[in-house]
Amino acid sequence: MPDYDAVVIGAGLGGISAASILAKNGLKTLVCENTGRVGGCCSSFEEGGYTFDIGASIVELSWVIDELFEKLGKKTSDYIDFIPIDPIYGFMTADGKRFSYPVDKDATKKVITEFSAEDAEAWDRFAKHGSEAINFAFGKVMTKPMMTFSDSLMLSIENPKLIKYLKYMILNFESTLCSFFTSDKVRASMSLQSYFIGLPPALCPGYIAFLAYSEHEGIFYPRGGMIEIPKGIAKVFEEYGGEIRFNARVDKVLVENGKAIGVKLSDGTEITSRVVVSNINAKTLYLEKIGREKLPRWAVKAIESYDVSIPAPMIMLGLDTAPELDAHHTFCYTTLEEMNRVWFEDYLSKKIPKRGFMLISWPTHADPSLAPEGHHCLNLVTFAPYELSEGDWDTIKEQYLEMQLDSMEKMFGLKLKDHITVAKVSTPKDFERALLHPRGAVYGLQNDIVATAFFRPRMRSRAIKNLYLTGASTHFGGGVAPTVGSGIAASGLILKDI
Amino acid sequence: MSKVRKTAGVLLLVALLVAYMRSSESTKRYVKHLLKQVQYLPYRYFI
């Protein structure tokens, strides 16, 4: 008799979401977490009196979290206090201009009018398309498995609007934006979202462009830091009798006759289970935790063919004053083409970008309790390669911090240096070590259209029986809502199968 | 029948090639990026 019905590897959002539904349905479930806290990339830690977020900095498409809590027979608000964020973004451009996009669509239209009257009209069309595409097409498939062509066909029959928006799976992000907007400023201001799935506007699928609209349906920050989301879910999990073991690193998935039968921890403990659920990167799962020798050749070829997503080094700052910013999120940018160059000229050449492209997150703007009174937290996120043509991340941390702070000051006039009380740099190597993300990948596997839906590793593994996948490596990809959605979908499959 | 198929195939290829040549640099970059991965799709479908 196995020790557990289900063992879940990793307490990231996908893993803890799946685990909580399994526990609610009476399955004896254990979550083995490598670190000392829940959430994976959606987590927070404390240092010097400040609470810093590790990765994710906001929640959009929050209905997915509500759907999870509904399935758990609970109310989201009893576990997580979401603070609405408005404006969505502040913008700082290299020519010194500052503006922001409020949540209200008409107010955003007014801002766009200042750049182009034609684009202001296009905004209405974009918003209409975006609302349909997100709410009635792509959003509908976020919590459903999409493992085969027939799954997609069935979902298209259930959601006919998917077919209408199919062209945005063929067009790229850049072409989609350019088909609506003509002003360079407007195009650039809506191009950041391509990097939300780890790709430049030139390579990102077109439907992701509508995230620039979906945010206008509401974005939220959980009071207490991003960790409050997985903590809320974990609380429900434990209420239903689920068990979490922290600092329990899974070394191997135990496989017998092509079936997953449990896991082996780094301390040698073997835990058996009826099913194994993986919330770690699919490449790490198949190639390291299972091993090539246990996989069919086609499976090795398949999993080796995926590229992992781009890393996102992060600078976390504690400040003794409020920064001169206008919103929870500030996007520092130059042009859309420069954002493509971050990929084509810097990332592919293993160079750290020096183009001023940066997303600044200011969580204490929404929740002052994250820092001592009068103090603030800032997270500076950009994208950079794992391997560097010159130097190594472990030796250039200080240099990287100086370089980014100088760049913010010179290009955008943002003076932070004199107010820093705590400074931490989380490099791609830190991500890899702490969260088992190969090469520091923050979004699992690269989210190209040819690594999406039924071309992404399946939630119910075909290579190893009784093995299920959640998280950024499987459908729908990376992000808070998609990974929670993957947990809902994977647990549905397990409950059907077990 | 096979001649008709061949001709249709060639015409389709020519049409795709013309569409590619006439597309923007951004689209070309996108298509090239995806084409590099097409060879793996049969494996990816099953994993």
PDB file of C-alpha atoms in Angstrom, chain A residues 148-149 170 172 174 202-203 298-299 301-302 305-306 337 340 344 448-450 454-455 457-458 462, chain B residues 24-47:
ATOM      1  CA  THR A 148      -4.212  16.643 -27.804  1.00  0.00           C
ATOM      2  CA  PHE A 149      -5.551  18.055 -31.025  1.00  0.00           C
ATOM      3  CA  ILE A 170      -0.275  32.792 -36.080  1.00  0.00           C
ATOM      4  CA  ASN A 172       3.338  37.632 -33.704  1.00  0.00           C
ATOM      5  CA  GLU A 174       4.539  42.940 -32.774  1.00  0.00           C
ATOM      6  CA  ALA A 202       9.006  39.845 -32.512  1.00  0.00           C
ATOM      7  CA  LEU A 203       8.787  36.223 -31.311  1.00  0.00           C
ATOM      8  CA  TRP A 298      11.137   9.900 -28.489  1.00  0.00           C
ATOM      9  CA  ALA A 299      10.483  11.424 -25.058  1.00  0.00           C
ATOM     10  CA  LYS A 301      14.199  13.898 -28.062  1.00  0.00           C
ATOM     11  CA  ALA A 302      11.003  15.837 -27.298  1.00  0.00           C
ATOM     12  CA  SER A 305      14.029  20.109 -28.012  1.00  0.00           C
ATOM     13  CA  TYR A 306      12.547  22.737 -25.687  1.00  0.00           C
ATOM     14  CA  GLU A 337      12.574  47.762 -31.522  1.00  0.00           C
ATOM     15  CA  ASN A 340      13.545  43.258 -29.649  1.00  0.00           C
ATOM     16  CA  PHE A 344      18.466  39.552 -30.691  1.00  0.00           C
ATOM     17  CA  ASP A 448       6.648  30.015 -28.477  1.00  0.00           C
ATOM     18  CA  ILE A 449       3.513  29.063 -30.323  1.00  0.00           C
ATOM     19  CA  VAL A 450       5.286  25.781 -31.199  1.00  0.00           C
ATOM     20  CA  PHE A 454      -0.655  20.399 -27.298  1.00  0.00           C
ATOM     21  CA  PHE A 455       2.978  21.104 -28.172  1.00  0.00           C
ATOM     22  CA  PRO A 457       4.551  18.904 -22.159  1.00  0.00           C
ATOM     23  CA  ARG A 458       1.280  17.228 -21.273  1.00  0.00           C
ATOM     24  CA  ARG A 462       2.478   9.914 -21.874  1.00  0.00           C
TER      25      ARG A 462
ATOM     26  CA  SER B  24       7.682  42.499 -42.956  1.00  0.00           C
ATOM     27  CA  GLU B  25      11.088  41.905 -41.397  1.00  0.00           C
ATOM     28  CA  SER B  26       9.319  41.200 -38.115  1.00  0.00           C
ATOM     29  CA  THR B  27       7.172  38.464 -39.676  1.00  0.00           C
ATOM     30  CA  LYS B  28      10.214  36.951 -41.425  1.00  0.00           C
ATOM     31  CA  ARG B  29      12.070  36.799 -38.124  1.00  0.00           C
ATOM     32  CA  TYR B  30       9.057  35.161 -36.491  1.00  0.00           C
ATOM     33  CA  VAL B  31       8.589  32.592 -39.258  1.00  0.00           C
ATOM     34  CA  LYS B  32      12.313  31.687 -39.249  1.00  0.00           C
ATOM     35  CA  HIS B  33      12.235  31.249 -35.480  1.00  0.00           C
ATOM     36  CA  LEU B  34       9.230  28.917 -35.672  1.00  0.00           C
ATOM     37  CA  LEU B  35      10.485  26.959 -38.684  1.00  0.00           C
ATOM     38  CA  LYS B  36      13.642  26.026 -36.764  1.00  0.00           C
ATOM     39  CA  GLN B  37      11.432  24.146 -34.301  1.00  0.00           C
ATOM     40  CA  VAL B  38       9.018  22.485 -36.717  1.00  0.00           C
ATOM     41  CA  GLN B  39      11.157  19.330 -36.874  1.00  0.00           C
ATOM     42  CA  TYR B  40      10.456  18.687 -33.184  1.00  0.00           C
ATOM     43  CA  LEU B  41       6.679  19.029 -33.305  1.00  0.00           C
ATOM     44  CA  PRO B  42       5.880  15.315 -33.813  1.00  0.00           C
ATOM     45  CA  TYR B  43       7.880  14.519 -30.644  1.00  0.00           C
ATOM     46  CA  ARG B  44       6.509  17.453 -28.703  1.00  0.00           C
ATOM     47  CA  TYR B  45       2.954  16.439 -29.483  1.00  0.00           C
ATOM     48  CA  PHE B  46       3.358  13.224 -27.509  1.00  0.00           C
ATOM     49  CA  ILE B  47       5.443  14.278 -24.506  1.00  0.00           C
TER      50      ILE B  47
END
